[in-house]
mmCIF file with all atom_site columns, C-alpha atoms and ligand atoms in Angstrom:
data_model
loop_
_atom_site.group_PDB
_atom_site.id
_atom_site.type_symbol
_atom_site.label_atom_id
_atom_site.label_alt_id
_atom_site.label_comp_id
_atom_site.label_asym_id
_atom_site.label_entity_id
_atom_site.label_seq_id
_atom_site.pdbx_PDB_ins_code
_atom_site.Cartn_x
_atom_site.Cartn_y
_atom_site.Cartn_z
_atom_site.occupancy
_atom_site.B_iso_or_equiv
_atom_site.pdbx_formal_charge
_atom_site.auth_seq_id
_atom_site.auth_comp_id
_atom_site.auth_asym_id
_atom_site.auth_atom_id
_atom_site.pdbx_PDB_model_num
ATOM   1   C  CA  . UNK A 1 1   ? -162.119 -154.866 -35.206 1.00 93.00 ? 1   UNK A CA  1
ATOM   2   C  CA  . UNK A 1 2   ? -160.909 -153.853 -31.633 1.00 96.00 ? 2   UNK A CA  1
ATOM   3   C  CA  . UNK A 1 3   ? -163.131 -151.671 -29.512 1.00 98.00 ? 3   UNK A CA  1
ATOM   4   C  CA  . UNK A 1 4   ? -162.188 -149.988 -26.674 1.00 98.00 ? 4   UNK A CA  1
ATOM   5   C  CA  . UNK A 1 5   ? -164.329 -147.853 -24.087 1.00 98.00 ? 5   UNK A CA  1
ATOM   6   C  CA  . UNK A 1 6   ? -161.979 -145.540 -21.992 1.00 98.00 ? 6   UNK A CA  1
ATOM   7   C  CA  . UNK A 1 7   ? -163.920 -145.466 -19.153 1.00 98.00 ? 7   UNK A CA  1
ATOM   8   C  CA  . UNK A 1 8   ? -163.858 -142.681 -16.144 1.00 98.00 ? 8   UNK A CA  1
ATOM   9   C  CA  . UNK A 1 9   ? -165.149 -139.287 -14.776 1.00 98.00 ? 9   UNK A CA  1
ATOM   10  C  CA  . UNK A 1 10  ? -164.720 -136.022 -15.862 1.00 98.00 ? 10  UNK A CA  1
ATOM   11  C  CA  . UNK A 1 11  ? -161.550 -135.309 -15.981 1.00 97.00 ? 11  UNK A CA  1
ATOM   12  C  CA  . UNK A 1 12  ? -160.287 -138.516 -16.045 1.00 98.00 ? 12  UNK A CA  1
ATOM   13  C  CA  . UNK A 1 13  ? -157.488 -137.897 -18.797 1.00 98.00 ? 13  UNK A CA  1
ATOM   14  C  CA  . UNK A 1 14  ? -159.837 -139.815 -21.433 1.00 98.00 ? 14  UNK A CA  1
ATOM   15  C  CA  . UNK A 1 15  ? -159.685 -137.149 -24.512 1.00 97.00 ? 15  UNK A CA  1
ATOM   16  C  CA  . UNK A 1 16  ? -155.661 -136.777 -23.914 1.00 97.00 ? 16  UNK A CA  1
ATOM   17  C  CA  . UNK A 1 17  ? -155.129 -140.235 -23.749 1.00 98.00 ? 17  UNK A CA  1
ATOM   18  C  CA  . UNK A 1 18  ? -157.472 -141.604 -26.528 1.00 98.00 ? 18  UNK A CA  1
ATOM   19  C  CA  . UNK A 1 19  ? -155.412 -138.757 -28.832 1.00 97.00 ? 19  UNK A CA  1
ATOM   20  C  CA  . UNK A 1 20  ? -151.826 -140.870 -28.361 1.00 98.00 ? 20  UNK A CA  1
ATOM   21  C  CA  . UNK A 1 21  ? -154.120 -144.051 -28.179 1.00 98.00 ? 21  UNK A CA  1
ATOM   22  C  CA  . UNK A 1 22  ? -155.630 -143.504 -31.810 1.00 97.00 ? 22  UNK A CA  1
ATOM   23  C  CA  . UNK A 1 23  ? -151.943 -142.787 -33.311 1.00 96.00 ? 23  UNK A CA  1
ATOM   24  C  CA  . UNK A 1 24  ? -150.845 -145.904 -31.729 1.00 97.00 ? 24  UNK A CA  1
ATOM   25  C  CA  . UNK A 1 25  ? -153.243 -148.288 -32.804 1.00 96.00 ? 25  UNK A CA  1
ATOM   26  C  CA  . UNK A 1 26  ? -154.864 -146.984 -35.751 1.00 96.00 ? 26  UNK A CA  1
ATOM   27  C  CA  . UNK A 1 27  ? -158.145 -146.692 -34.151 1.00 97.00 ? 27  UNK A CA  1
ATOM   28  C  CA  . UNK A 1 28  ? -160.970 -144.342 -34.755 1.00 97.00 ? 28  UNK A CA  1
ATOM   29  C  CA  . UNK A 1 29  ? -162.318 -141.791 -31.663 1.00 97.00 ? 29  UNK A CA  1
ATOM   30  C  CA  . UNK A 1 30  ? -165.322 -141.242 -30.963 1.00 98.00 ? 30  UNK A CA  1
ATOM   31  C  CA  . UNK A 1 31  ? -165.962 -138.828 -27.970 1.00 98.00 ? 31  UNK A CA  1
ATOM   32  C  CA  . UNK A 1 32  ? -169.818 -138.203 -28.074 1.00 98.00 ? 32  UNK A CA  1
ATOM   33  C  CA  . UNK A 1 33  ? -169.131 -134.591 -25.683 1.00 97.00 ? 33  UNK A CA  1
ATOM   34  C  CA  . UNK A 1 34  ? -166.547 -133.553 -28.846 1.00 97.00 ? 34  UNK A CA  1
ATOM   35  C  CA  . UNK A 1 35  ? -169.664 -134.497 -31.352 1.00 97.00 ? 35  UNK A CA  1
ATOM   36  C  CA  . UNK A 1 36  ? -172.117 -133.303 -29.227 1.00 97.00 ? 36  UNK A CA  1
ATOM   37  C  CA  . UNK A 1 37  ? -170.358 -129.644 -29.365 1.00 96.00 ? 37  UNK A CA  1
ATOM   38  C  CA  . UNK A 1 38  ? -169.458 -129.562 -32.680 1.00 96.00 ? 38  UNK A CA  1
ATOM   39  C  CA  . UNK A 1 39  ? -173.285 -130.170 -33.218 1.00 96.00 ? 39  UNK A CA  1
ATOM   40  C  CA  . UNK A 1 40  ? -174.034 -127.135 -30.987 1.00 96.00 ? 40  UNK A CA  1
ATOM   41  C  CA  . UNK A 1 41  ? -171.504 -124.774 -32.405 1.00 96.00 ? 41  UNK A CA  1
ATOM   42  C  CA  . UNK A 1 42  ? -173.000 -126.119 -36.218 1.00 97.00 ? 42  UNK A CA  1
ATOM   43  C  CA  . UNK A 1 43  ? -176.113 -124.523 -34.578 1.00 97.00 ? 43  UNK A CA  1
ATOM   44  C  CA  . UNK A 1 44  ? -178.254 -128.018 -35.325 1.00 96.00 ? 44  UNK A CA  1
ATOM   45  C  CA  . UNK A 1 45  ? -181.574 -128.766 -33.452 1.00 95.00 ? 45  UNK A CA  1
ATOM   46  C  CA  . UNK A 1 46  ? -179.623 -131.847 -31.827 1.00 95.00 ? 46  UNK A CA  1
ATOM   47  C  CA  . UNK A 1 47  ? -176.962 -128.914 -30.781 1.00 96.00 ? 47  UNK A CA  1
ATOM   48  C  CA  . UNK A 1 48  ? -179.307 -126.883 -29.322 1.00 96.00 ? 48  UNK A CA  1
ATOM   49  C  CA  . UNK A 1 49  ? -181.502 -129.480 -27.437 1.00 95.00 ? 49  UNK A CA  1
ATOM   50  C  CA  . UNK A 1 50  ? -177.974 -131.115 -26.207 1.00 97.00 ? 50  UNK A CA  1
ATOM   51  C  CA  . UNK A 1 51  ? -176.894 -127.664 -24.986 1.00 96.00 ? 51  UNK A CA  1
ATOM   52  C  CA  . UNK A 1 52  ? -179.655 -127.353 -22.344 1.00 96.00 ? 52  UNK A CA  1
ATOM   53  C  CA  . UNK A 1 53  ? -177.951 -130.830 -20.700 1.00 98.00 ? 53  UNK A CA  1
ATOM   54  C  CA  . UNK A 1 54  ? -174.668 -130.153 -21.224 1.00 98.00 ? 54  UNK A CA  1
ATOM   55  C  CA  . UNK A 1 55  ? -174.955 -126.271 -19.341 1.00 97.00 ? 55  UNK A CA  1
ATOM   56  C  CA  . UNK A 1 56  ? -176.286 -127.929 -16.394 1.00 97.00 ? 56  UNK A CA  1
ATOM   57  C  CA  . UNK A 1 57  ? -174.139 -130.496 -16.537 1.00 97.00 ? 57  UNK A CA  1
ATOM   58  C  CA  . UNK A 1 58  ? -176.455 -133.100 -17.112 1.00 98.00 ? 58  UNK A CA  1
ATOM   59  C  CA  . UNK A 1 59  ? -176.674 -136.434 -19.047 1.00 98.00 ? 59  UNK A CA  1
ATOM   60  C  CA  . UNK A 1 60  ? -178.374 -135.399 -22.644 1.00 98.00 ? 60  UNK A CA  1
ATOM   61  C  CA  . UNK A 1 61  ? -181.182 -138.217 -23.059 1.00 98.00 ? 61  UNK A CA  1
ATOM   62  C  CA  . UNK A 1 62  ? -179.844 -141.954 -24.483 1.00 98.00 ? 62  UNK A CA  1
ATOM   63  C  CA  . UNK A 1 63  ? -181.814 -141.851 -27.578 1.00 97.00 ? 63  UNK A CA  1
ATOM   64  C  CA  . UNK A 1 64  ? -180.172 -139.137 -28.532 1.00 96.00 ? 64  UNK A CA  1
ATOM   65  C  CA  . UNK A 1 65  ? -176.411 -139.850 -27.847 1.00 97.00 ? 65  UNK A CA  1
ATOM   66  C  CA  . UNK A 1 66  ? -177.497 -143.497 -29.173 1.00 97.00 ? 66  UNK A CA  1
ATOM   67  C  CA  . UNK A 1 67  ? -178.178 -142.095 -32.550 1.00 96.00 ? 67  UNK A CA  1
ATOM   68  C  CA  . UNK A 1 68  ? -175.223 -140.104 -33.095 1.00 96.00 ? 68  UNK A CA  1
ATOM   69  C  CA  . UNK A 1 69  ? -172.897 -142.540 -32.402 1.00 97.00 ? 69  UNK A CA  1
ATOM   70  C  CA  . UNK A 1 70  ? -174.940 -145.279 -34.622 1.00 96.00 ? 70  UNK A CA  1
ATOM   71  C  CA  . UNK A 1 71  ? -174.306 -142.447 -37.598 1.00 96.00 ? 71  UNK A CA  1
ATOM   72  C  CA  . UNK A 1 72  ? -170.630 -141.811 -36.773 1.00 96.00 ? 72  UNK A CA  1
ATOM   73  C  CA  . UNK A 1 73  ? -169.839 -145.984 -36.672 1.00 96.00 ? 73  UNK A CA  1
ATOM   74  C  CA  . UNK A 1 74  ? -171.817 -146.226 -39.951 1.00 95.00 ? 74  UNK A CA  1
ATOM   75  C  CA  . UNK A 1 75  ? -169.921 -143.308 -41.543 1.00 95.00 ? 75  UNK A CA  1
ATOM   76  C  CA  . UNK A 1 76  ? -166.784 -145.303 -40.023 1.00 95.00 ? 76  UNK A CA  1
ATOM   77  C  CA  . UNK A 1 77  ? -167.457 -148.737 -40.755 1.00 91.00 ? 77  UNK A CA  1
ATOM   78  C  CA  . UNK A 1 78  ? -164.492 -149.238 -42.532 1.00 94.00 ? 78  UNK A CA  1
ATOM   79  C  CA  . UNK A 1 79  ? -162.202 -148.197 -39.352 1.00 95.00 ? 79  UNK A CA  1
ATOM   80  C  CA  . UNK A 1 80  ? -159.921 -151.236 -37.759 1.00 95.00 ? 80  UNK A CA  1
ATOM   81  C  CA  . UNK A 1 81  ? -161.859 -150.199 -34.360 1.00 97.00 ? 81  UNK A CA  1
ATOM   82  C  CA  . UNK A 1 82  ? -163.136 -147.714 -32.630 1.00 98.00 ? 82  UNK A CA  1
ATOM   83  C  CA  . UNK A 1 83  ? -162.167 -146.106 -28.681 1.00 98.00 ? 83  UNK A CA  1
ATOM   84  C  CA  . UNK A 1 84  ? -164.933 -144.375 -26.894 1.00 98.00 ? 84  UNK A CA  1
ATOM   85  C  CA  . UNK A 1 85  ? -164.445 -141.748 -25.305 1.00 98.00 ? 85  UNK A CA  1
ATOM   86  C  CA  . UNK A 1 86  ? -167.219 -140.376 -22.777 1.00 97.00 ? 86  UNK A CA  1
ATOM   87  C  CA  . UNK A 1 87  ? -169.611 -143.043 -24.064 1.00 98.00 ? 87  UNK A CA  1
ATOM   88  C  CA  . UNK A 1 88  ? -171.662 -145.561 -23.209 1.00 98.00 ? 88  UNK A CA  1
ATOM   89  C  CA  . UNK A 1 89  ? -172.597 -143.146 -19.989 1.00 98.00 ? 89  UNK A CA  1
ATOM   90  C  CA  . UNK A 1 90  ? -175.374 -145.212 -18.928 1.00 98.00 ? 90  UNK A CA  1
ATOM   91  C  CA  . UNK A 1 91  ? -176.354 -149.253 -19.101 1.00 98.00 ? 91  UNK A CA  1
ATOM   92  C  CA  . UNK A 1 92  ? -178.928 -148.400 -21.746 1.00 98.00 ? 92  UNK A CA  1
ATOM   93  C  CA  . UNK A 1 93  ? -176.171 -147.018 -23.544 1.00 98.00 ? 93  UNK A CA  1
ATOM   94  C  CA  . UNK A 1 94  ? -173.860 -149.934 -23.334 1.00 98.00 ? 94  UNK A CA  1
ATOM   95  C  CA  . UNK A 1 95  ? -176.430 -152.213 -24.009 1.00 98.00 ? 95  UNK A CA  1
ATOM   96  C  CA  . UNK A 1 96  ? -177.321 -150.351 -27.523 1.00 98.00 ? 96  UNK A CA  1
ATOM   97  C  CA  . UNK A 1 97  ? -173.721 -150.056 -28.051 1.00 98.00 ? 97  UNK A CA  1
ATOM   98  C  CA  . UNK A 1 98  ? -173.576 -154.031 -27.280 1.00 98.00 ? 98  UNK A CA  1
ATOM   99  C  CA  . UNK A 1 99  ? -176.319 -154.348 -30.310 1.00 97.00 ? 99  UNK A CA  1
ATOM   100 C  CA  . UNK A 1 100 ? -174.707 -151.710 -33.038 1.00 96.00 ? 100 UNK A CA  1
ATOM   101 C  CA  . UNK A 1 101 ? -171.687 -153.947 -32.713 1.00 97.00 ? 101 UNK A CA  1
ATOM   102 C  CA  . UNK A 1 102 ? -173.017 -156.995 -33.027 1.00 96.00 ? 102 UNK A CA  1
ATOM   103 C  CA  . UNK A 1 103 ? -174.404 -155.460 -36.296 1.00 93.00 ? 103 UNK A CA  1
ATOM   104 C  CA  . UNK A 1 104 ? -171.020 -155.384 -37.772 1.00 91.00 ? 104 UNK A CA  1
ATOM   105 C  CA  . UNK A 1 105 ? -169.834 -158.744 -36.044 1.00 94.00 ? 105 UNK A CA  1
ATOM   106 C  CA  . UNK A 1 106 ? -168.111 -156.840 -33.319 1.00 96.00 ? 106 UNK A CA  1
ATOM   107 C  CA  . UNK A 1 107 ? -167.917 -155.923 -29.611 1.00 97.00 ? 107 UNK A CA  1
ATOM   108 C  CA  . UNK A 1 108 ? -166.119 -154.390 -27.125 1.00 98.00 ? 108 UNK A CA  1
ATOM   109 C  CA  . UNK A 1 109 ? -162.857 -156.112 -26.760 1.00 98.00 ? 109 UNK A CA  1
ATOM   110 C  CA  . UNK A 1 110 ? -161.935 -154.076 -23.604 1.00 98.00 ? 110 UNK A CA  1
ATOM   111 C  CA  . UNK A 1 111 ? -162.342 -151.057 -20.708 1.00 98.00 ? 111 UNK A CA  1
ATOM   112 C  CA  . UNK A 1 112 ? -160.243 -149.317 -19.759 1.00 98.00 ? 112 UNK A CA  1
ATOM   113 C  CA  . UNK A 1 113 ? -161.235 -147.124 -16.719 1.00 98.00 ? 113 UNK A CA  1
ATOM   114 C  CA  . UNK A 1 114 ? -158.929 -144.208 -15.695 1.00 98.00 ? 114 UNK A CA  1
ATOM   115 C  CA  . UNK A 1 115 ? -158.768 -144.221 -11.338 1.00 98.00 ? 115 UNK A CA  1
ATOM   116 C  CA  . UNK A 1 116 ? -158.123 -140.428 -10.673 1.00 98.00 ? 116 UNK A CA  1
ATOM   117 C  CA  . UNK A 1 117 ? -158.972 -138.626 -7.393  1.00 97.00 ? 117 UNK A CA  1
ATOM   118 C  CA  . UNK A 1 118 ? -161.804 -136.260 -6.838  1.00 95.00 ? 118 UNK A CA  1
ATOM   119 C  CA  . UNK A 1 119 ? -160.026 -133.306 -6.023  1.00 95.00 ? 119 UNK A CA  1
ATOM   120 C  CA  . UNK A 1 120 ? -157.488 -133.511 -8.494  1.00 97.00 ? 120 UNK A CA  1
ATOM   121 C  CA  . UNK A 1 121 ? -160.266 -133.941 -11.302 1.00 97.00 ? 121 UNK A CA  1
ATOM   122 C  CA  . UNK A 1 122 ? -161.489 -130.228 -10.333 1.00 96.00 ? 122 UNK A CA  1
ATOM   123 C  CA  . UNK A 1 123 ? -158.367 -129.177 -10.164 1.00 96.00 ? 123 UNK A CA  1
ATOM   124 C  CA  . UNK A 1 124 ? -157.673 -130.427 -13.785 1.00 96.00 ? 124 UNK A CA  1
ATOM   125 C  CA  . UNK A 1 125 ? -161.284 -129.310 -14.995 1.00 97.00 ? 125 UNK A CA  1
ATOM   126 C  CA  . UNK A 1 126 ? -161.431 -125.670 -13.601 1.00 96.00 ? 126 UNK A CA  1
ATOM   127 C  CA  . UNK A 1 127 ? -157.533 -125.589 -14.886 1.00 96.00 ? 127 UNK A CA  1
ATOM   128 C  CA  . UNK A 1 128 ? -158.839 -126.995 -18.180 1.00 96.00 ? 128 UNK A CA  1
ATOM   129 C  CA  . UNK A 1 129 ? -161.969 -124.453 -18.094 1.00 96.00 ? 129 UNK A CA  1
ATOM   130 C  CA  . UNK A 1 130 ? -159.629 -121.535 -18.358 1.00 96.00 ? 130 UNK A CA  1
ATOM   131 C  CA  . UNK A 1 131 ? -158.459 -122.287 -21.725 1.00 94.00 ? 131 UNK A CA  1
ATOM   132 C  CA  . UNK A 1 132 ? -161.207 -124.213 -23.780 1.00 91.00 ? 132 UNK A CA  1
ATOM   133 C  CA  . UNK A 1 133 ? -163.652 -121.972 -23.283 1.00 90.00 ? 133 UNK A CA  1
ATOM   134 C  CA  . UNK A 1 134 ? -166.312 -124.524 -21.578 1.00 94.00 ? 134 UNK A CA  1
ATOM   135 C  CA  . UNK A 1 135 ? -168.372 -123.018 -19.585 1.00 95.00 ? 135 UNK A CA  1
ATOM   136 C  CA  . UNK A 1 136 ? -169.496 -126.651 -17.869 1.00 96.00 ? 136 UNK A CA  1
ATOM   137 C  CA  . UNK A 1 137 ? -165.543 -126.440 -16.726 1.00 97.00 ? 137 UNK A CA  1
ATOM   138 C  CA  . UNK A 1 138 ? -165.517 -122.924 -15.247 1.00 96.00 ? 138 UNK A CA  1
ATOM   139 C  CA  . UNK A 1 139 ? -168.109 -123.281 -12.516 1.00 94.00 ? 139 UNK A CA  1
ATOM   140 C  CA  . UNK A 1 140 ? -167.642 -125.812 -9.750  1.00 93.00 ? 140 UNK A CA  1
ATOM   141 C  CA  . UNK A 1 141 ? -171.331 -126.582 -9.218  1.00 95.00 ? 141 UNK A CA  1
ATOM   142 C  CA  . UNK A 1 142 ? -171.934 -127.914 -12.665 1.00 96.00 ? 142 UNK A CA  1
ATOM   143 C  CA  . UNK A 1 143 ? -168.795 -129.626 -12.172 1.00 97.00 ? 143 UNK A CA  1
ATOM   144 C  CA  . UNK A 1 144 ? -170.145 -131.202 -9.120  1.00 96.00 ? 144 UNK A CA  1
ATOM   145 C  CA  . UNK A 1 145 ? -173.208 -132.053 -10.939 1.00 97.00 ? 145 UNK A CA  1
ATOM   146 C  CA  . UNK A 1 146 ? -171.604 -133.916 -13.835 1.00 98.00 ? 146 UNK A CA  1
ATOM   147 C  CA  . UNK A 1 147 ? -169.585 -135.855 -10.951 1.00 98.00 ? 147 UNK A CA  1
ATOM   148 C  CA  . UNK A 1 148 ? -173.410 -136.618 -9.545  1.00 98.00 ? 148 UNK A CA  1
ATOM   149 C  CA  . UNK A 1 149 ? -174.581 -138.061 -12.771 1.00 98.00 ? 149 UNK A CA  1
ATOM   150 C  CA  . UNK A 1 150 ? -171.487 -139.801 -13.387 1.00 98.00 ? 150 UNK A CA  1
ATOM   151 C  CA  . UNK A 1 151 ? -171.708 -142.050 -9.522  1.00 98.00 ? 151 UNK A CA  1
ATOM   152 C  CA  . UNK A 1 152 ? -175.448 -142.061 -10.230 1.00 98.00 ? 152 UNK A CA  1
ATOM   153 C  CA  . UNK A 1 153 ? -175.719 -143.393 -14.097 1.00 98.00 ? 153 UNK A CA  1
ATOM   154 C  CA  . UNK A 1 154 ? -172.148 -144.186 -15.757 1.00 98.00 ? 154 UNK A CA  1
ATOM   155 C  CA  . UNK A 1 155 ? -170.495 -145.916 -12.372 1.00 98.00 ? 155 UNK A CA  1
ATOM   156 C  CA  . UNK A 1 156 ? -172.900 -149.096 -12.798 1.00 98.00 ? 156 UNK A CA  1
ATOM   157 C  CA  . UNK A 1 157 ? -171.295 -149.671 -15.917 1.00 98.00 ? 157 UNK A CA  1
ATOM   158 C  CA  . UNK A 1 158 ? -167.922 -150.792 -14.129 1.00 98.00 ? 158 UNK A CA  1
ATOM   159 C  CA  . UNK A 1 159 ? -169.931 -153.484 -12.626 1.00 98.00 ? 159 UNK A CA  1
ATOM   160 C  CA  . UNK A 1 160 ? -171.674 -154.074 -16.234 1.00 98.00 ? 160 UNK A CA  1
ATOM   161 C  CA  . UNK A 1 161 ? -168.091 -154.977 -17.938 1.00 98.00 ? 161 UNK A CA  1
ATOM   162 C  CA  . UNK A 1 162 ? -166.602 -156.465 -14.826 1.00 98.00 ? 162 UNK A CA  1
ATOM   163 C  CA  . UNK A 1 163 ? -169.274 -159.325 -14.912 1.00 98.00 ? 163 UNK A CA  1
ATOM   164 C  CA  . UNK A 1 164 ? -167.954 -159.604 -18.379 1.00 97.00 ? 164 UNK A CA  1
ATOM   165 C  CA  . UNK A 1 165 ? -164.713 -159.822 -17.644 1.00 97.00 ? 165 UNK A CA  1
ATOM   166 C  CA  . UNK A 1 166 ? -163.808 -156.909 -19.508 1.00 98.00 ? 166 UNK A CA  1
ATOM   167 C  CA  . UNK A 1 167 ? -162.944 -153.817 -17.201 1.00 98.00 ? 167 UNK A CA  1
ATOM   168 C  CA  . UNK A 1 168 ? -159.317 -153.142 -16.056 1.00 98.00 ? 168 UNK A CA  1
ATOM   169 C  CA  . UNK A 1 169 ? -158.858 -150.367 -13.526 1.00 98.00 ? 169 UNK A CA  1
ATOM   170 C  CA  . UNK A 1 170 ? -155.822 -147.839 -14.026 1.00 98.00 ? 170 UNK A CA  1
ATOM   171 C  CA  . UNK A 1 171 ? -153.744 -145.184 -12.243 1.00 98.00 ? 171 UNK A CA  1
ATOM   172 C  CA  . UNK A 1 172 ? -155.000 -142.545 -13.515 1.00 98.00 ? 172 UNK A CA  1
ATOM   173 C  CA  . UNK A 1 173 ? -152.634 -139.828 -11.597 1.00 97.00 ? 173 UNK A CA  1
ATOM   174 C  CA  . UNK A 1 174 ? -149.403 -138.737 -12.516 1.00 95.00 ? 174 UNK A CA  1
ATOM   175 C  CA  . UNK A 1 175 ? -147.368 -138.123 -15.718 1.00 97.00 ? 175 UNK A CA  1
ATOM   176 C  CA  . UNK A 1 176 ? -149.685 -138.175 -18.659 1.00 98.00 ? 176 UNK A CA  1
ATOM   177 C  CA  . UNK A 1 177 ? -146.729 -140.620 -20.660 1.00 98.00 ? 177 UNK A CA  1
ATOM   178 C  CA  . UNK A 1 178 ? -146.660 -143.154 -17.578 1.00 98.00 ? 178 UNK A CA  1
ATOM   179 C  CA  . UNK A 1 179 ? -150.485 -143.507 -17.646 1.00 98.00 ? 179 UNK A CA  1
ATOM   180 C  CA  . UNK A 1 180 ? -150.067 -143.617 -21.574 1.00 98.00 ? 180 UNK A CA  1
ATOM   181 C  CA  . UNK A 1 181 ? -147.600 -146.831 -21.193 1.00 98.00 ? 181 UNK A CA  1
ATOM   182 C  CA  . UNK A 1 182 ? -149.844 -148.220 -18.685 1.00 98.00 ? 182 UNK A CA  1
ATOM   183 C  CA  . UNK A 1 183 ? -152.682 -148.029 -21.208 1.00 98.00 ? 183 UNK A CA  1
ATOM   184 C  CA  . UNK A 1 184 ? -150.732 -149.493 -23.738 1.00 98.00 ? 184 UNK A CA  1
ATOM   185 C  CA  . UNK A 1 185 ? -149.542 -152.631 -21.368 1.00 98.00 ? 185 UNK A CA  1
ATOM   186 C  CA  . UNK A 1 186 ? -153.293 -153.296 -20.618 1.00 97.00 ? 186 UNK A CA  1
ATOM   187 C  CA  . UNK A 1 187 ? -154.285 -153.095 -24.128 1.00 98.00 ? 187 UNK A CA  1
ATOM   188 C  CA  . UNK A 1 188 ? -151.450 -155.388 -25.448 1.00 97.00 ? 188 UNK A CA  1
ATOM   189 C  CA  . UNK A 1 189 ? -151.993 -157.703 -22.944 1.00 97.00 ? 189 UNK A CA  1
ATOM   190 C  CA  . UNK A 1 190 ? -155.706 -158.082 -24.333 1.00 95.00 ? 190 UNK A CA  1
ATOM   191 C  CA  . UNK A 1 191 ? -154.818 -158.459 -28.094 1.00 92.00 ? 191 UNK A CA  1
ATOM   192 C  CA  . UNK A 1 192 ? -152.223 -160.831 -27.251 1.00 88.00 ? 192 UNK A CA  1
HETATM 193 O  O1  . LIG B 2 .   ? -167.622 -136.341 -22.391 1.00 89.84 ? 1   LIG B O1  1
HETATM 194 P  P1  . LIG B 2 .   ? -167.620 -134.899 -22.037 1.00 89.84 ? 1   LIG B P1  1
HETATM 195 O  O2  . LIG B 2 .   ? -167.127 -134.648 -20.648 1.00 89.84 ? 1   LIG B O2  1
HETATM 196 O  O3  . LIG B 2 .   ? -166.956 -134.035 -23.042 1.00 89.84 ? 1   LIG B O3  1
HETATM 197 O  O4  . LIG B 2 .   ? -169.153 -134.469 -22.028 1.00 89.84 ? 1   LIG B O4  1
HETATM 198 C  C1  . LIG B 2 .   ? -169.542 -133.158 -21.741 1.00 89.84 ? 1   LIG B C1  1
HETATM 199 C  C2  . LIG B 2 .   ? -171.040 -133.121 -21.511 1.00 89.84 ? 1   LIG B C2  1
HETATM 200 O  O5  . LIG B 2 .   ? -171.724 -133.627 -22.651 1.00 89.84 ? 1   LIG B O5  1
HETATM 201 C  C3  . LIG B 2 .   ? -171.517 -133.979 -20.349 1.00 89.84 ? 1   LIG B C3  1
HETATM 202 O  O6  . LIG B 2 .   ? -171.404 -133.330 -19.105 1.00 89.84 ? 1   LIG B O6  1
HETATM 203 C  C4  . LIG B 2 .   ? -172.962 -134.204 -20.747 1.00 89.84 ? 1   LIG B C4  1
HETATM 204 O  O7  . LIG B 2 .   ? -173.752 -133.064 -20.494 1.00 89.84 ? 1   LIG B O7  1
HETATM 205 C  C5  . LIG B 2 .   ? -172.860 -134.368 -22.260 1.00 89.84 ? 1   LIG B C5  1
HETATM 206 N  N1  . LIG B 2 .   ? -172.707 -135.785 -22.652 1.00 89.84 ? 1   LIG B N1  1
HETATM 207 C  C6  . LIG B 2 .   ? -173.792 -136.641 -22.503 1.00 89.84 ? 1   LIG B C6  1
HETATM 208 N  N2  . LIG B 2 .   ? -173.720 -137.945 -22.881 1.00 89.84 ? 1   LIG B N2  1
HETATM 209 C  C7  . LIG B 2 .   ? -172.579 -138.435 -23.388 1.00 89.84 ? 1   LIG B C7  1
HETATM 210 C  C8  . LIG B 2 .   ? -171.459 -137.594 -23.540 1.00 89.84 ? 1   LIG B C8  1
HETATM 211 C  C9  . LIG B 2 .   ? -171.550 -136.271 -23.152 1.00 89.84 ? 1   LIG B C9  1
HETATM 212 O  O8  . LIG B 2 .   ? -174.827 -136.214 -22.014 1.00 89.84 ? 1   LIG B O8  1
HETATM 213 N  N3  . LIG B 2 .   ? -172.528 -139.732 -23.766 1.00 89.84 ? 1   LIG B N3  1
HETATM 214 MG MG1 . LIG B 2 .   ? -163.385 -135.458 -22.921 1.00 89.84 ? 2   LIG B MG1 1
#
């Protein structure tokens, strides 16, 4: 297996990436704000509960993200590896993720964090807000809030996989193909 986190804020380019990422390497995505919304729109408890984070633009509560993404690896265990997109968000996260791995005799090979600058990211959100109909991308002040949680609870985790060894920074601005082949250079160079 080969596990990748792509790491970064909102708006980071980590959904468009990890699309040409999975058709590259074969991997399986798993972006817990995709599951999270498909559980809202399926009108499930989880959705509903999730929804009241995800309006404010705050984190939804590890347990619960935790869970979801144990059932989605188990319901993918025969996948060649997985990229996470949007997850682990905090270092209780990682550190479950760390143990759900292990599980299968597995880990996470590599992180890949996406460097993009702050004003471009609300450029790229409010631009993104006015055609996929999320409401968390149309208002500025719950997209300052999600940048809050993210320096608050997901930024640690850079520090987290450094001390492992495993997080490489990359330009994250610019064409979306160049940042694809710079992605691709990183990973290669960690498989070799
Ligand atoms: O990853 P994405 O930007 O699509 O997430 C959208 C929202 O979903 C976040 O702002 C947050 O409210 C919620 N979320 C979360 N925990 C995650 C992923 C997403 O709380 N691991
Ligand atoms: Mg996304």
């Amino acid at each position: 297996m080969f596990n990748l986190i792509l790491f970064g804020p909102p708006g980071a380019g980590k959904g468009t990436q990890s699309e040409r990422l999975i058709a590259q390497y074969q991997l399986a995505h798993i972006s817990t704000g995709d599951l999270l919304r498909a559980e809202r729109k399926a009108g499930t408890e989880l959705g509903e509960q999730a929804n009241e984070y995800i309006a404010k633009g705050e984190l939804v509560p590890d347990a619960v993200v935790i869970g979801m993404v144990r059932n989605y690896i188990v319901d993918h265990r025969e996948a060649s590896g997985f990229i996470f997109d949007g997850f682990p968000r905090t270092v209780a996260q990682a550190e479950a993720l760390d143990s759900m791995l292990h599980e299968f005799d597995a880990r996470i090979d590599a992180v890949l964090g996406l460097e993009v600058e702050e004003d471009e990211l609300v450029k790229r959100l409010l631009l993104r807000g006015q055609s996929s109909g999320r409401a968390d991308d149309q208002d500025e002040a719950t997209i300052r809030n999600r940048f809050q949680e993210y320096m608050n609870k997901t930024l640690p985790l850079q520090s987290f996989y450094s001390e492992q060894n495993k997080y490489h920074g990359v330009e994250g601005m610019g064409e979306i193909e160049s940042i694809f082949d710079s992605l691709c250079q990183q990973i290669d160079r960690v498989r070799s």
